[in-house]
């Protein structure tokens, strides 16, 4: 990293300066973090263990749960440590590393959501060819492309940001984010700001267009179904994905698609808190509570574990 400034560490202001409120935030984040880890791990283990869940949809759901774990782990534990230790400093290298992983996991998440919408399109519009089209080789290629796309999105702005010089050290956030970091730079950040916006918009537009095209086809197919029962069943397979898509795109558009890094970040911190702690907790429940196969798999696995423990 070619950084010639005198600043070697950043100071994270966090969410509040009130010690009592900070304790409440610590408890809240700890509970939501552990719950999201446990919830997503349960989904991953269930899909690994249950042979009935060896389809493309559950393969993508398994990867989605892994991304949720990775994304929240890139943000929350570091802040929990800062609250508990009282040390709110972070080195420049660690700060950029955190940005790298947050954006990588976040961008990959959006590409995976687009892939999952295509999977639903094939399942509903071409059910007889679903197994052939969404075979294991195709699924692996799609997952690899999601990760490569996420890496390509973060690489250009991050490589330029590593060359910046910094005059300030205060980051008005609870984790390292692009906008507050650019506020501390002595260099001209206009081009990097525009590049960040361009990469964010490109990611959102590309993936959103894929989602919209898929669901237009899905809705057309659903409307052609003869019975109301068939329509409800077809729609129920997509409703969970639509809820997660709405939460993900809503928060991302609010945080990243704005004209300048000099904008206030107070509201962004609240939205970021929801995106990094609450959303990873909700997503596994959104999928499992509305998915009959996953619920049945969980109940069967739980019964098996209870049976084994009784015999022992």
PDB file of N, CA, C and O in Angstrom, residues 132-174:
ATOM      1  N   UNK A 132     -32.235 -30.877 -15.960  1.00  0.00           N
ATOM      2  CA  UNK A 132     -31.240 -30.861 -17.042  1.00  0.00           C
ATOM      3  C   UNK A 132     -30.533 -29.516 -17.137  1.00  0.00           C
ATOM      4  O   UNK A 132     -29.311 -29.452 -17.256  1.00  0.00           O
ATOM      5  N   UNK A 133     -31.335 -28.450 -17.082  1.00  0.00           N
ATOM      6  CA  UNK A 133     -30.762 -27.099 -17.217  1.00  0.00           C
ATOM      7  C   UNK A 133     -29.925 -26.733 -15.993  1.00  0.00           C
ATOM      8  O   UNK A 133     -28.787 -26.273 -16.113  1.00  0.00           O
ATOM      9  N   UNK A 134     -30.492 -26.935 -14.795  1.00  0.00           N
ATOM     10  CA  UNK A 134     -29.802 -26.548 -13.567  1.00  0.00           C
ATOM     11  C   UNK A 134     -29.074 -27.766 -12.971  1.00  0.00           C
ATOM     12  O   UNK A 134     -29.286 -28.158 -11.819  1.00  0.00           O
ATOM     13  N   UNK A 135     -28.209 -28.351 -13.761  1.00  0.00           N
ATOM     14  CA  UNK A 135     -27.428 -29.492 -13.262  1.00  0.00           C
ATOM     15  C   UNK A 135     -26.291 -28.996 -12.371  1.00  0.00           C
ATOM     16  O   UNK A 135     -26.026 -27.792 -12.274  1.00  0.00           O
ATOM     17  N   UNK A 136     -25.604 -29.923 -11.722  1.00  0.00           N
ATOM     18  CA  UNK A 136     -24.575 -29.564 -10.739  1.00  0.00           C
ATOM     19  C   UNK A 136     -23.431 -28.753 -11.353  1.00  0.00           C
ATOM     20  O   UNK A 136     -22.908 -27.831 -10.714  1.00  0.00           O
ATOM     21  N   UNK A 137     -23.061 -29.081 -12.589  1.00  0.00           N
ATOM     22  CA  UNK A 137     -21.966 -28.353 -13.252  1.00  0.00           C
ATOM     23  C   UNK A 137     -22.358 -26.893 -13.501  1.00  0.00           C
ATOM     24  O   UNK A 137     -21.571 -25.965 -13.235  1.00  0.00           O
ATOM     25  N   UNK A 138     -23.573 -26.678 -13.999  1.00  0.00           N
ATOM     26  CA  UNK A 138     -24.063 -25.322 -14.252  1.00  0.00           C
ATOM     27  C   UNK A 138     -24.141 -24.529 -12.949  1.00  0.00           C
ATOM     28  O   UNK A 138     -23.751 -23.358 -12.898  1.00  0.00           O
ATOM     29  N   UNK A 139     -24.616 -25.167 -11.897  1.00  0.00           N
ATOM     30  CA  UNK A 139     -24.731 -24.495 -10.595  1.00  0.00           C
ATOM     31  C   UNK A 139     -23.369 -24.057 -10.070  1.00  0.00           C
ATOM     32  O   UNK A 139     -23.216 -22.937  -9.568  1.00  0.00           O
ATOM     33  N   UNK A 140     -22.378 -24.913 -10.199  1.00  0.00           N
ATOM     34  CA  UNK A 140     -21.028 -24.562  -9.740  1.00  0.00           C
ATOM     35  C   UNK A 140     -20.462 -23.402 -10.555  1.00  0.00           C
ATOM     36  O   UNK A 140     -19.829 -22.490  -9.993  1.00  0.00           O
ATOM     37  N   UNK A 141     -20.684 -23.431 -11.859  1.00  0.00           N
ATOM     38  CA  UNK A 141     -20.198 -22.340 -12.725  1.00  0.00           C
ATOM     39  C   UNK A 141     -20.861 -21.018 -12.345  1.00  0.00           C
ATOM     40  O   UNK A 141     -20.197 -19.965 -12.287  1.00  0.00           O
ATOM     41  N   UNK A 142     -22.157 -21.043 -12.075  1.00  0.00           N
ATOM     42  CA  UNK A 142     -22.877 -19.830 -11.700  1.00  0.00           C
ATOM     43  C   UNK A 142     -22.360 -19.269 -10.374  1.00  0.00           C
ATOM     44  O   UNK A 142     -22.195 -18.043 -10.232  1.00  0.00           O
ATOM     45  N   UNK A 143     -22.078 -20.142  -9.420  1.00  0.00           N
ATOM     46  CA  UNK A 143     -21.545 -19.689  -8.126  1.00  0.00           C
ATOM     47  C   UNK A 143     -20.161 -19.063  -8.303  1.00  0.00           C
ATOM     48  O   UNK A 143     -19.857 -18.005  -7.727  1.00  0.00           O
ATOM     49  N   UNK A 144     -19.311 -19.706  -9.091  1.00  0.00           N
ATOM     50  CA  UNK A 144     -17.971 -19.166  -9.350  1.00  0.00           C
ATOM     51  C   UNK A 144     -18.064 -17.799 -10.017  1.00  0.00           C
ATOM     52  O   UNK A 144     -17.329 -16.858  -9.660  1.00  0.00           O
ATOM     53  N   UNK A 145     -18.984 -17.656 -10.976  1.00  0.00           N
ATOM     54  CA  UNK A 145     -19.171 -16.371 -11.656  1.00  0.00           C
ATOM     55  C   UNK A 145     -19.633 -15.286 -10.696  1.00  0.00           C
ATOM     56  O   UNK A 145     -19.249 -14.115 -10.839  1.00  0.00           O
ATOM     57  N   UNK A 146     -20.450 -15.651  -9.716  1.00  0.00           N
ATOM     58  CA  UNK A 146     -20.899 -14.684  -8.710  1.00  0.00           C
ATOM     59  C   UNK A 146     -19.705 -14.141  -7.924  1.00  0.00           C
ATOM     60  O   UNK A 146     -19.585 -12.922  -7.717  1.00  0.00           O
ATOM     61  N   UNK A 147     -18.822 -15.036  -7.493  1.00  0.00           N
ATOM     62  CA  UNK A 147     -17.646 -14.624  -6.721  1.00  0.00           C
ATOM     63  C   UNK A 147     -16.678 -13.801  -7.570  1.00  0.00           C
ATOM     64  O   UNK A 147     -16.137 -12.790  -7.103  1.00  0.00           O
ATOM     65  N   UNK A 148     -16.465 -14.222  -8.801  1.00  0.00           N
ATOM     66  CA  UNK A 148     -15.566 -13.471  -9.700  1.00  0.00           C
ATOM     67  C   UNK A 148     -16.129 -12.082  -9.968  1.00  0.00           C
ATOM     68  O   UNK A 148     -15.391 -11.084  -9.978  1.00  0.00           O
ATOM     69  N   UNK A 149     -17.433 -11.986 -10.180  1.00  0.00           N
ATOM     70  CA  UNK A 149     -18.067 -10.686 -10.425  1.00  0.00           C
ATOM     71  C   UNK A 149     -17.916  -9.772  -9.217  1.00  0.00           C
ATOM     72  O   UNK A 149     -17.625  -8.574  -9.359  1.00  0.00           O
ATOM     73  N   UNK A 150     -18.103 -10.323  -8.017  1.00  0.00           N
ATOM     74  CA  UNK A 150     -17.907  -9.528  -6.806  1.00  0.00           C
ATOM     75  C   UNK A 150     -16.489  -9.021  -6.677  1.00  0.00           C
ATOM     76  O   UNK A 150     -16.251  -7.873  -6.280  1.00  0.00           O
ATOM     77  N   UNK A 151     -15.521  -9.859  -7.041  1.00  0.00           N
ATOM     78  CA  UNK A 151     -14.108  -9.474  -6.984  1.00  0.00           C
ATOM     79  C   UNK A 151     -13.798  -8.381  -8.003  1.00  0.00           C
ATOM     80  O   UNK A 151     -13.049  -7.441  -7.712  1.00  0.00           O
ATOM     81  N   UNK A 152     -14.381  -8.471  -9.187  1.00  0.00           N
ATOM     82  CA  UNK A 152     -14.153  -7.468 -10.226  1.00  0.00           C
ATOM     83  C   UNK A 152     -14.768  -6.122  -9.852  1.00  0.00           C
ATOM     84  O   UNK A 152     -14.255  -5.069 -10.257  1.00  0.00           O
ATOM     85  N   UNK A 153     -15.846  -6.145  -9.092  1.00  0.00           N
ATOM     86  CA  UNK A 153     -16.510  -4.904  -8.693  1.00  0.00           C
ATOM     87  C   UNK A 153     -15.674  -4.137  -7.667  1.00  0.00           C
ATOM     88  O   UNK A 153     -15.543  -2.909  -7.743  1.00  0.00           O
ATOM     89  N   UNK A 154     -15.072  -4.842  -6.717  1.00  0.00           N
ATOM     90  CA  UNK A 154     -14.333  -4.178  -5.645  1.00  0.00           C
ATOM     91  C   UNK A 154     -12.916  -3.779  -6.058  1.00  0.00           C
ATOM     92  O   UNK A 154     -12.360  -2.803  -5.551  1.00  0.00           O
ATOM     93  N   UNK A 155     -12.319  -4.482  -6.997  1.00  0.00           N
ATOM     94  CA  UNK A 155     -10.892  -4.274  -7.321  1.00  0.00           C
ATOM     95  C   UNK A 155     -10.547  -2.870  -7.822  1.00  0.00           C
ATOM     96  O   UNK A 155      -9.599  -2.257  -7.295  1.00  0.00           O
ATOM     97  N   UNK A 156     -11.248  -2.290  -8.832  1.00  0.00           N
ATOM     98  CA  UNK A 156     -10.844  -0.962  -9.346  1.00  0.00           C
ATOM     99  C   UNK A 156     -10.881   0.152  -8.302  1.00  0.00           C
ATOM    100  O   UNK A 156      -9.868   0.845  -8.119  1.00  0.00           O
ATOM    101  N   UNK A 157     -12.003   0.373  -7.577  1.00  0.00           N
ATOM    102  CA  UNK A 157     -11.990   1.479  -6.607  1.00  0.00           C
ATOM    103  C   UNK A 157     -11.045   1.248  -5.435  1.00  0.00           C
ATOM    104  O   UNK A 157     -10.419   2.186  -4.949  1.00  0.00           O
ATOM    105  N   UNK A 158     -10.904  -0.001  -5.005  1.00  0.00           N
ATOM    106  CA  UNK A 158     -10.026  -0.272  -3.864  1.00  0.00           C
ATOM    107  C   UNK A 158      -8.563  -0.055  -4.231  1.00  0.00           C
ATOM    108  O   UNK A 158      -7.794   0.485  -3.434  1.00  0.00           O
ATOM    109  N   UNK A 159      -8.169  -0.454  -5.435  1.00  0.00           N
ATOM    110  CA  UNK A 159      -6.778  -0.274  -5.854  1.00  0.00           C
ATOM    111  C   UNK A 159      -6.414   1.204  -5.933  1.00  0.00           C
ATOM    112  O   UNK A 159      -5.279   1.587  -5.630  1.00  0.00           O
ATOM    113  N   UNK A 160      -7.371   2.052  -6.322  1.00  0.00           N
ATOM    114  CA  UNK A 160      -7.123   3.498  -6.356  1.00  0.00           C
ATOM    115  C   UNK A 160      -7.132   4.091  -4.952  1.00  0.00           C
ATOM    116  O   UNK A 160      -6.330   4.974  -4.637  1.00  0.00           O
ATOM    117  N   UNK A 161      -8.026   3.601  -4.090  1.00  0.00           N
ATOM    118  CA  UNK A 161      -8.127   4.126  -2.722  1.00  0.00           C
ATOM    119  C   UNK A 161      -6.870   3.837  -1.908  1.00  0.00           C
ATOM    120  O   UNK A 161      -6.512   4.605  -1.009  1.00  0.00           O
ATOM    121  N   UNK A 162      -6.186   2.733  -2.205  1.00  0.00           N
ATOM    122  CA  UNK A 162      -4.963   2.386  -1.485  1.00  0.00           C
ATOM    123  C   UNK A 162      -3.845   3.395  -1.715  1.00  0.00           C
ATOM    124  O   UNK A 162      -2.880   3.441  -0.944  1.00  0.00           O
ATOM    125  N   UNK A 163      -3.973   4.199  -2.769  1.00  0.00           N
ATOM    126  CA  UNK A 163      -2.937   5.194  -3.087  1.00  0.00           C
ATOM    127  C   UNK A 163      -3.238   6.572  -2.501  1.00  0.00           C
ATOM    128  O   UNK A 163      -2.468   7.504  -2.699  1.00  0.00           O
ATOM    129  N   UNK A 164      -4.341   6.697  -1.779  1.00  0.00           N
ATOM    130  CA  UNK A 164      -4.717   7.987  -1.214  1.00  0.00           C
ATOM    131  C   UNK A 164      -3.843   8.365  -0.027  1.00  0.00           C
ATOM    132  O   UNK A 164      -3.304   7.499   0.662  1.00  0.00           O
ATOM    133  N   UNK A 165      -3.697   9.668   0.200  1.00  0.00           N
ATOM    134  CA  UNK A 165      -3.053  10.177   1.398  1.00  0.00           C
ATOM    135  C   UNK A 165      -4.135  10.695   2.338  1.00  0.00           C
ATOM    136  O   UNK A 165      -5.139  11.259   1.891  1.00  0.00           O
ATOM    137  N   UNK A 166      -3.922  10.522   3.635  1.00  0.00           N
ATOM    138  CA  UNK A 166      -4.948  10.872   4.602  1.00  0.00           C
ATOM    139  C   UNK A 166      -4.455  11.941   5.565  1.00  0.00           C
ATOM    140  O   UNK A 166      -3.344  11.854   6.096  1.00  0.00           O
ATOM    141  N   UNK A 167      -5.311  12.942   5.779  1.00  0.00           N
ATOM    142  CA  UNK A 167      -5.016  14.016   6.730  1.00  0.00           C
ATOM    143  C   UNK A 167      -5.809  13.845   8.017  1.00  0.00           C
ATOM    144  O   UNK A 167      -5.382  14.272   9.078  1.00  0.00           O
ATOM    145  N   UNK A 168      -6.981  13.233   7.912  1.00  0.00           N
ATOM    146  CA  UNK A 168      -7.829  13.000   9.076  1.00  0.00           C
ATOM    147  C   UNK A 168      -7.841  11.534   9.447  1.00  0.00           C
ATOM    148  O   UNK A 168      -7.472  10.670   8.649  1.00  0.00           O
ATOM    149  N   UNK A 169      -8.277  11.270  10.667  1.00  0.00           N
ATOM    150  CA  UNK A 169      -8.264   9.881  11.144  1.00  0.00           C
ATOM    151  C   UNK A 169      -9.605   9.431  11.723  1.00  0.00           C
ATOM    152  O   UNK A 169      -9.738   8.295  12.156  1.00  0.00           O
ATOM    153  N   UNK A 170     -10.604  10.320  11.733  1.00  0.00           N
ATOM    154  CA  UNK A 170     -11.882  10.001  12.360  1.00  0.00           C
ATOM    155  C   UNK A 170     -12.865   9.461  11.325  1.00  0.00           C
ATOM    156  O   UNK A 170     -13.091  10.081  10.286  1.00  0.00           O
ATOM    157  N   UNK A 171     -13.436   8.287  11.604  1.00  0.00           N
ATOM    158  CA  UNK A 171     -14.448   7.683  10.741  1.00  0.00           C
ATOM    159  C   UNK A 171     -15.770   7.665  11.492  1.00  0.00           C
ATOM    160  O   UNK A 171     -15.901   6.998  12.524  1.00  0.00           O
ATOM    161  N   UNK A 172     -16.720   8.413  10.990  1.00  0.00           N
ATOM    162  CA  UNK A 172     -18.026   8.519  11.647  1.00  0.00           C
ATOM    163  C   UNK A 172     -18.898   7.328  11.245  1.00  0.00           C
ATOM    164  O   UNK A 172     -19.893   7.455  10.544  1.00  0.00           O
ATOM    165  N   UNK A 173     -18.477   6.153  11.717  1.00  0.00           N
ATOM    166  CA  UNK A 173     -19.207   4.922  11.412  1.00  0.00           C
ATOM    167  C   UNK A 173     -18.784   3.860  12.428  1.00  0.00           C
ATOM    168  O   UNK A 173     -17.880   4.096  13.230  1.00  0.00           O
ATOM    169  N   UNK A 174     -19.431   2.700  12.398  1.00  0.00           N
ATOM    170  CA  UNK A 174     -19.029   1.636  13.321  1.00  0.00           C
ATOM    171  C   UNK A 174     -18.214   0.557  12.627  1.00  0.00           C
ATOM    172  O   UNK A 174     -17.749  -0.385  13.262  1.00  0.00           O
TER     173      UNK A 174
END
